[in-house]
Structures are given as structure tokens and as C-alpha cells.
mmCIF file of C-alpha atoms in Angstrom:
data_model
loop_
_atom_site.group_PDB
_atom_site.id
_atom_site.type_symbol
_atom_site.label_atom_id
_atom_site.label_comp_id
_atom_site.label_asym_id
_atom_site.label_seq_id
_atom_site.Cartn_x
_atom_site.Cartn_y
_atom_site.Cartn_z
ATOM 1 C CA GLN L 11 49.324 -47.822 -28.274
ATOM 2 C CA GLN L 12 47.970 -51.340 -28.176
ATOM 3 C CA GLN L 13 45.185 -51.555 -30.745
ATOM 4 C CA VAL L 14 43.969 -54.931 -29.493
ATOM 5 C CA LYS L 15 44.018 -55.416 -25.723
ATOM 6 C CA GLN L 16 44.089 -58.968 -24.381
ATOM 7 C CA SER L 17 43.632 -60.367 -20.883
ATOM 8 C CA PRO L 18 44.637 -62.184 -18.807
ATOM 9 C CA GLN L 19 48.353 -62.461 -19.453
ATOM 10 C CA SER L 20 48.406 -65.975 -18.017
ATOM 11 C CA LEU L 21 45.756 -68.493 -17.046
ATOM 12 C CA ILE L 22 45.881 -71.722 -15.080
ATOM 13 C CA VAL L 23 42.951 -74.097 -15.431
ATOM 14 C CA GLN L 24 42.293 -77.594 -14.190
ATOM 15 C CA LYS L 25 41.597 -80.341 -16.701
ATOM 16 C CA GLY L 26 37.922 -80.332 -17.632
ATOM 17 C CA GLY L 27 37.456 -76.689 -16.706
ATOM 18 C CA ILE L 28 36.551 -73.715 -18.891
ATOM 19 C CA SER L 29 39.284 -71.340 -20.108
ATOM 20 C CA ILE L 30 38.179 -67.798 -20.968
ATOM 21 C CA ILE L 31 40.365 -65.203 -22.685
ATOM 22 C CA ASN L 32 39.126 -61.700 -23.422
ATOM 23 C CA CYS L 33 40.026 -59.091 -26.014
ATOM 24 C CA ALA L 34 38.933 -55.541 -26.739
ATOM 25 C CA TYR L 35 39.551 -53.236 -29.672
ATOM 26 C CA GLU L 36 39.009 -49.582 -30.535
ATOM 27 C CA ASN L 37 39.263 -49.335 -34.305
ATOM 28 C CA THR L 38 35.903 -49.946 -35.989
ATOM 29 C CA ALA L 39 37.751 -50.548 -39.290
ATOM 30 C CA PHE L 40 38.653 -54.034 -38.041
ATOM 31 C CA ASP L 41 36.475 -56.481 -39.943
ATOM 32 C CA TYR L 42 37.564 -60.004 -39.072
ATOM 33 C CA PHE L 43 38.676 -61.436 -35.737
ATOM 34 C CA PRO L 44 40.776 -64.612 -35.548
ATOM 35 C CA TRP L 45 42.306 -66.452 -32.649
ATOM 36 C CA TYR L 46 45.707 -68.088 -32.966
ATOM 37 C CA GLN L 47 47.285 -70.879 -30.962
ATOM 38 C CA GLN L 48 51.045 -71.081 -30.558
ATOM 39 C CA PHE L 49 53.102 -73.923 -29.115
ATOM 40 C CA PRO L 50 56.701 -73.328 -27.944
ATOM 41 C CA GLY L 51 59.148 -73.077 -30.838
ATOM 42 C CA LYS L 52 56.409 -72.914 -33.461
ATOM 43 C CA GLY L 53 54.685 -70.211 -35.442
ATOM 44 C CA PRO L 54 51.107 -69.240 -34.573
ATOM 45 C CA ALA L 55 48.355 -71.315 -36.183
ATOM 46 C CA LEU L 56 44.798 -70.218 -36.872
ATOM 47 C CA LEU L 57 42.362 -71.719 -34.360
ATOM 48 C CA ILE L 58 38.992 -70.095 -35.047
ATOM 49 C CA ALA L 59 37.743 -66.782 -36.416
ATOM 50 C CA ILE L 60 34.598 -64.670 -36.510
ATOM 51 C CA ARG L 61 33.100 -61.856 -38.537
ATOM 52 C CA PRO L 62 31.514 -58.867 -36.734
ATOM 53 C CA ASP L 63 28.039 -59.648 -38.086
ATOM 54 C CA VAL L 64 27.945 -62.870 -36.024
ATOM 55 C CA SER L 65 27.659 -62.945 -32.228
ATOM 56 C CA GLU L 66 29.005 -66.449 -31.636
ATOM 57 C CA LYS L 67 30.919 -69.139 -33.471
ATOM 58 C CA LYS L 68 31.616 -72.625 -32.173
ATOM 59 C CA GLU L 69 34.061 -75.224 -33.437
ATOM 60 C CA GLY L 70 34.291 -78.288 -31.258
ATOM 61 C CA ARG L 71 35.384 -77.228 -27.767
ATOM 62 C CA PHE L 72 36.313 -73.711 -28.925
ATOM 63 C CA THR L 73 33.792 -70.842 -29.013
ATOM 64 C CA ILE L 74 34.200 -67.174 -29.895
ATOM 65 C CA SER L 75 31.712 -64.721 -28.408
ATOM 66 C CA PHE L 76 31.556 -61.326 -30.121
ATOM 67 C CA ASN L 77 29.976 -58.120 -28.800
ATOM 68 C CA LYS L 78 30.100 -55.512 -31.551
ATOM 69 C CA SER L 79 28.616 -52.644 -29.532
ATOM 70 C CA ALA L 80 31.148 -53.161 -26.715
ATOM 71 C CA LYS L 81 33.968 -53.859 -29.187
ATOM 72 C CA GLN L 82 34.909 -56.974 -27.268
ATOM 73 C CA PHE L 83 35.363 -60.617 -28.132
ATOM 74 C CA SER L 84 36.377 -63.655 -26.161
ATOM 75 C CA LEU L 85 37.567 -67.226 -26.585
ATOM 76 C CA HIS L 86 36.029 -69.992 -24.487
ATOM 77 C CA ILE L 87 37.698 -73.398 -24.322
ATOM 78 C CA MET L 88 35.318 -75.961 -22.895
ATOM 79 C CA ASP L 89 36.535 -79.150 -21.198
ATOM 80 C CA SER L 90 40.115 -77.833 -21.243
ATOM 81 C CA GLN L 91 42.801 -80.493 -21.765
ATOM 82 C CA PRO L 92 46.549 -80.541 -21.007
ATOM 83 C CA GLY L 93 47.133 -80.577 -24.791
ATOM 84 C CA ASP L 94 45.476 -77.141 -24.936
ATOM 85 C CA SER L 95 48.401 -75.687 -22.968
ATOM 86 C CA ALA L 96 49.802 -73.044 -25.311
ATOM 87 C CA THR L 97 49.872 -69.309 -25.869
ATOM 88 C CA TYR L 98 46.705 -67.859 -27.389
ATOM 89 C CA PHE L 99 46.547 -64.637 -29.359
ATOM 90 C CA CYS L 100 43.497 -62.708 -30.394
ATOM 91 C CA ALA L 101 43.884 -60.588 -33.500
ATOM 92 C CA ALA L 102 41.997 -58.247 -35.798
ATOM 93 C CA TRP L 103 42.203 -57.778 -39.544
ATOM 94 C CA LYS L 104 42.013 -54.366 -41.164
ATOM 95 C CA ASN L 105 41.317 -54.157 -44.896
ATOM 96 C CA THR L 106 42.606 -57.678 -45.637
ATOM 97 C CA ASP L 107 46.230 -56.638 -45.443
ATOM 98 C CA LYS L 108 47.022 -55.762 -41.855
ATOM 99 C CA LEU L 109 46.641 -58.241 -39.005
ATOM 100 C CA ILE L 110 47.086 -56.743 -35.540
ATOM 101 C CA PHE L 111 47.665 -59.052 -32.577
ATOM 102 C CA GLY L 112 46.902 -58.874 -28.881
ATOM 103 C CA THR L 113 49.706 -59.447 -26.400
ATOM 104 C CA GLY L 114 48.929 -63.130 -25.806
ATOM 105 C CA THR L 115 47.690 -65.353 -22.984
ATOM 106 C CA ARG L 116 49.725 -68.255 -21.729
ATOM 107 C CA LEU L 117 47.316 -71.064 -20.829
ATOM 108 C CA GLN L 118 48.377 -73.948 -18.611
ATOM 109 C CA VAL L 119 45.961 -76.827 -18.096
ATOM 110 C CA PHE L 120 46.843 -79.145 -15.226
ATOM 111 C CA PRO L 121 45.608 -82.741 -14.956
ATOM 112 C CA ASN C 18 53.464 -77.619 -50.710
ATOM 113 C CA ALA C 19 56.209 -76.425 -48.371
ATOM 114 C CA GLY C 20 54.001 -73.570 -47.138
ATOM 115 C CA VAL C 21 55.941 -70.646 -45.668
ATOM 116 C CA THR C 22 59.672 -71.215 -45.254
ATOM 117 C CA GLN C 23 62.135 -69.011 -43.386
ATOM 118 C CA THR C 24 65.914 -69.033 -43.275
ATOM 119 C CA PRO C 25 67.990 -69.016 -41.212
ATOM 120 C CA LYS C 26 66.394 -70.614 -38.147
ATOM 121 C CA PHE C 27 68.905 -69.011 -35.770
ATOM 122 C CA GLN C 28 71.265 -66.061 -36.212
ATOM 123 C CA VAL C 29 73.667 -64.132 -34.006
ATOM 124 C CA LEU C 30 74.782 -60.683 -35.141
ATOM 125 C CA LYS C 31 77.048 -58.050 -33.719
ATOM 126 C CA THR C 32 75.794 -54.501 -33.302
ATOM 127 C CA GLY C 33 76.066 -52.618 -36.581
ATOM 128 C CA GLN C 34 76.070 -55.667 -38.840
ATOM 129 C CA SER C 35 73.472 -56.032 -41.559
ATOM 130 C CA MET C 36 71.685 -59.128 -42.720
ATOM 131 C CA THR C 37 68.663 -60.375 -44.635
ATOM 132 C CA LEU C 38 66.061 -62.772 -43.282
ATOM 133 C CA GLN C 39 64.625 -64.848 -46.089
ATOM 134 C CA CYS C 40 60.962 -65.762 -46.496
ATOM 135 C CA ALA C 41 59.321 -67.717 -49.288
ATOM 136 C CA GLN C 42 55.877 -69.191 -49.895
ATOM 137 C CA ASP C 43 54.624 -71.566 -52.561
ATOM 138 C CA MET C 44 50.889 -71.020 -52.120
ATOM 139 C CA ASN C 45 50.622 -68.119 -54.584
ATOM 140 C CA HIS C 46 49.351 -65.812 -51.839
ATOM 141 C CA GLU C 47 49.251 -62.134 -52.680
ATOM 142 C CA TYR C 48 49.636 -60.919 -49.104
ATOM 143 C CA MET C 49 52.810 -61.359 -47.089
ATOM 144 C CA SER C 50 53.969 -59.825 -43.843
ATOM 145 C CA TRP C 51 56.721 -59.788 -41.242
ATOM 146 C CA TYR C 52 56.196 -59.813 -37.483
ATOM 147 C CA ARG C 53 58.490 -59.732 -34.514
ATOM 148 C CA GLN C 54 57.571 -61.496 -31.290
ATOM 149 C CA ASP C 55 58.860 -60.307 -27.949
ATOM 150 C CA PRO C 56 57.854 -61.508 -24.457
ATOM 151 C CA GLY C 57 54.743 -59.721 -23.223
ATOM 152 C CA MET C 58 54.361 -57.788 -26.483
ATOM 153 C CA GLY C 59 52.618 -60.316 -28.697
ATOM 154 C CA LEU C 60 53.388 -60.193 -32.397
ATOM 155 C CA ARG C 61 53.966 -56.764 -33.856
ATOM 156 C CA LEU C 62 53.696 -56.051 -37.553
ATOM 157 C CA ILE C 63 56.920 -54.742 -39.112
ATOM 158 C CA HIS C 64 56.124 -54.490 -42.835
ATOM 159 C CA TYR C 65 53.588 -56.014 -45.151
ATOM 160 C CA SER C 66 52.920 -56.410 -48.864
ATOM 161 C CA VAL C 67 49.656 -56.772 -50.762
ATOM 162 C CA GLY C 68 51.376 -57.958 -53.928
ATOM 163 C CA ALA C 69 54.587 -57.915 -55.954
ATOM 164 C CA GLY C 70 56.049 -54.429 -56.112
ATOM 165 C CA ILE C 71 53.895 -53.088 -53.253
ATOM 166 C CA THR C 72 55.032 -52.775 -49.644
ATOM 167 C CA ASP C 73 53.895 -50.733 -46.651
ATOM 168 C CA GLN C 74 54.886 -50.105 -43.060
ATOM 169 C CA GLY C 75 53.367 -51.824 -40.080
ATOM 170 C CA GLU C 76 53.529 -50.898 -36.381
ATOM 171 C CA VAL C 77 57.312 -51.112 -35.871
ATOM 172 C CA PRO C 78 59.103 -50.497 -39.213
ATOM 173 C CA ASN C 79 62.150 -48.544 -38.040
ATOM 174 C CA GLY C 80 65.461 -50.280 -38.719
ATOM 175 C CA TYR C 81 63.991 -52.695 -41.273
ATOM 176 C CA ASN C 82 63.604 -52.670 -45.053
ATOM 177 C CA VAL C 83 61.587 -54.955 -47.300
ATOM 178 C CA SER C 84 61.045 -55.483 -50.992
ATOM 179 C CA ARG C 85 58.684 -57.700 -52.967
ATOM 180 C CA SER C 86 60.005 -58.383 -56.447
ATOM 181 C CA THR C 87 58.117 -61.680 -56.823
ATOM 182 C CA THR C 88 54.913 -63.155 -55.395
ATOM 183 C CA GLU C 89 56.906 -65.928 -53.709
ATOM 184 C CA ASP C 90 59.624 -64.015 -51.833
ATOM 185 C CA PHE C 91 59.527 -61.318 -49.173
ATOM 186 C CA PRO C 92 62.969 -60.732 -47.593
ATOM 187 C CA LEU C 93 63.450 -58.586 -44.489
ATOM 188 C CA ARG C 94 66.660 -56.565 -44.247
ATOM 189 C CA LEU C 95 68.206 -55.290 -41.048
ATOM 190 C CA LEU C 96 70.286 -52.305 -42.053
ATOM 191 C CA SER C 97 72.437 -51.877 -38.932
ATOM 192 C CA ALA C 98 71.567 -54.379 -36.219
ATOM 193 C CA ALA C 99 70.915 -53.136 -32.688
ATOM 194 C CA PRO C 100 70.408 -55.124 -29.454
ATOM 195 C CA SER C 101 66.770 -53.907 -29.438
ATOM 196 C CA GLN C 102 66.229 -56.020 -32.562
ATOM 197 C CA THR C 103 66.887 -59.234 -30.637
ATOM 198 C CA SER C 104 63.630 -61.089 -31.185
ATOM 199 C CA VAL C 105 61.894 -63.953 -32.938
ATOM 200 C CA TYR C 106 60.835 -62.998 -36.444
ATOM 201 C CA PHE C 107 57.878 -64.575 -38.201
ATOM 202 C CA CYS C 108 56.968 -64.288 -41.841
ATOM 203 C CA ALA C 109 53.391 -64.971 -42.918
ATOM 204 C CA SER C 110 51.394 -65.197 -46.101
ATOM 205 C CA SER C 111 47.660 -64.848 -46.437
ATOM 206 C CA TYR C 112 44.752 -64.885 -48.839
ATOM 207 C CA GLU C 113 41.166 -63.757 -48.872
ATOM 208 C CA THR C 114 38.304 -65.984 -49.868
ATOM 209 C CA GLY C 115 34.645 -64.993 -49.713
ATOM 210 C CA GLY C 116 35.321 -62.288 -47.131
ATOM 211 C CA TYR C 117 37.311 -64.624 -44.907
ATOM 212 C CA TYR C 118 41.044 -64.327 -44.407
ATOM 213 C CA GLU C 119 43.517 -67.099 -43.781
ATOM 214 C CA GLN C 120 47.081 -66.391 -42.696
ATOM 215 C CA TYR C 121 49.863 -68.949 -42.516
ATOM 216 C CA PHE C 122 53.024 -68.437 -40.497
ATOM 217 C CA GLY C 123 56.523 -69.707 -41.067
ATOM 218 C CA PRO C 124 58.532 -71.441 -38.318
ATOM 219 C CA GLY C 125 60.376 -68.277 -37.290
ATOM 220 C CA THR C 126 63.938 -66.970 -37.110
ATOM 221 C CA ARG C 127 65.463 -66.405 -33.675
ATOM 222 C CA LEU C 128 67.821 -63.423 -33.904
ATOM 223 C CA THR C 129 70.258 -62.329 -31.212
ATOM 224 C CA VAL C 130 72.164 -59.058 -31.522
ATOM 225 C CA THR C 131 75.125 -58.664 -29.172
#
């Protein structure tokens, strides 16, 4: 079964808008939650990450919100730009050696 | 630093053939892993290694073998290729620092099994 559930599968946002991608997990052994960005033909690249003892982390236009009790976390992209068009994956680390990914969200930002 | 390198970039196999996907990293990372990426499925962990001589299974290990004789190299072997193994394969290496984990991915190998 999918250990990290991600939604939506695809997202279309106008330039300047806010993009929101949500993830949920079941396993409380997960202890670190990164988001990856992937452009076509490339490998995923780390975008931003959060530990479960923090409720929010912001880096530039990208923010992770984390709700430990609900076992949910989300990525917010403020002032979305066409260059943000990519596939985004949430993920969860277990014991430093196993990184489990969500199914991905394809984001398209139109001018 | 070259980072994580993978060869070949593209490969076509016939059903039943075997082959090895190569992965190497020059960052002295202890942790390495292999993923396959399929449309709508995200990246699924095949095998991983926490150091030389140590390997373990991920989510989808069937049909694949790995070994880790050195810190730098982590090859993935397909024993008898099947069409279901058509996918894009990514190798990654990672390290832990102060409770935070960083993982770096290679450029991928696109495999087609006919």
C-alpha cells in the first residue's frame, strides 16, 4: 500500500497564484519530511524539508506546513511562476536509510 | 565532484536478457539506493545500502539484485528482464548531518524491455 499519499495528481495555477500540494502518512517511524522538485528528463532535486518537531518552515516562496497529530504535511508555493512548472514529490525518511515517496503532483503555471 | 553518475543513459533489452545498471558517487556517502519511476506511481524504492557490504530490500525488490563492495559503487542487476521492468531507474546517495538528511539523485537510466 502507499505509505505516503499525495494529492492532487495534477495542478494548474495562474502566474502569481498559490500552489498547494498535500501529503499524508501513516507510519509514525517517519522522522524527516522532504519535498523534491523534478524537471522533465532530470532526477529529483531536494527543494525543502522539515522535521516533525516544527510546524512550519519557509524558504523564499516555498513553505512546508506540518501537522503531526493529523500526520499530514503540505507544500505551499507563493507567487507561483512558470519556471515552477515541474513535478513535485513529497517524501518521508525512516531511520536515515529508507526514503519513501508520494506519487507526485504535476504542476503547471500559466502566464 | 561529479556527484552521482549512472550508466547507461538509455537501454533496450529483450525479455529474458540480463544486465547491470551502474551507479557511482564520489561524495563518500554511506547510504545509497535505487528507485524506479513509473507514471502515476512516483518513485519506488528497490534496494538500498547503509554502507559497504550491507544491502537491504525496499518496496519492490523482486527481479533485482544489488551488491555494495565499495563505498563508491552500487550496481543494480536485472536477472531476467521482463516488460514490467520497463521504467526509469534512479540511483541516489545520501548522508546524515545533525539529524538532517540530504539525498542526491543521478540523472537516471531509461530502460525498455521488449
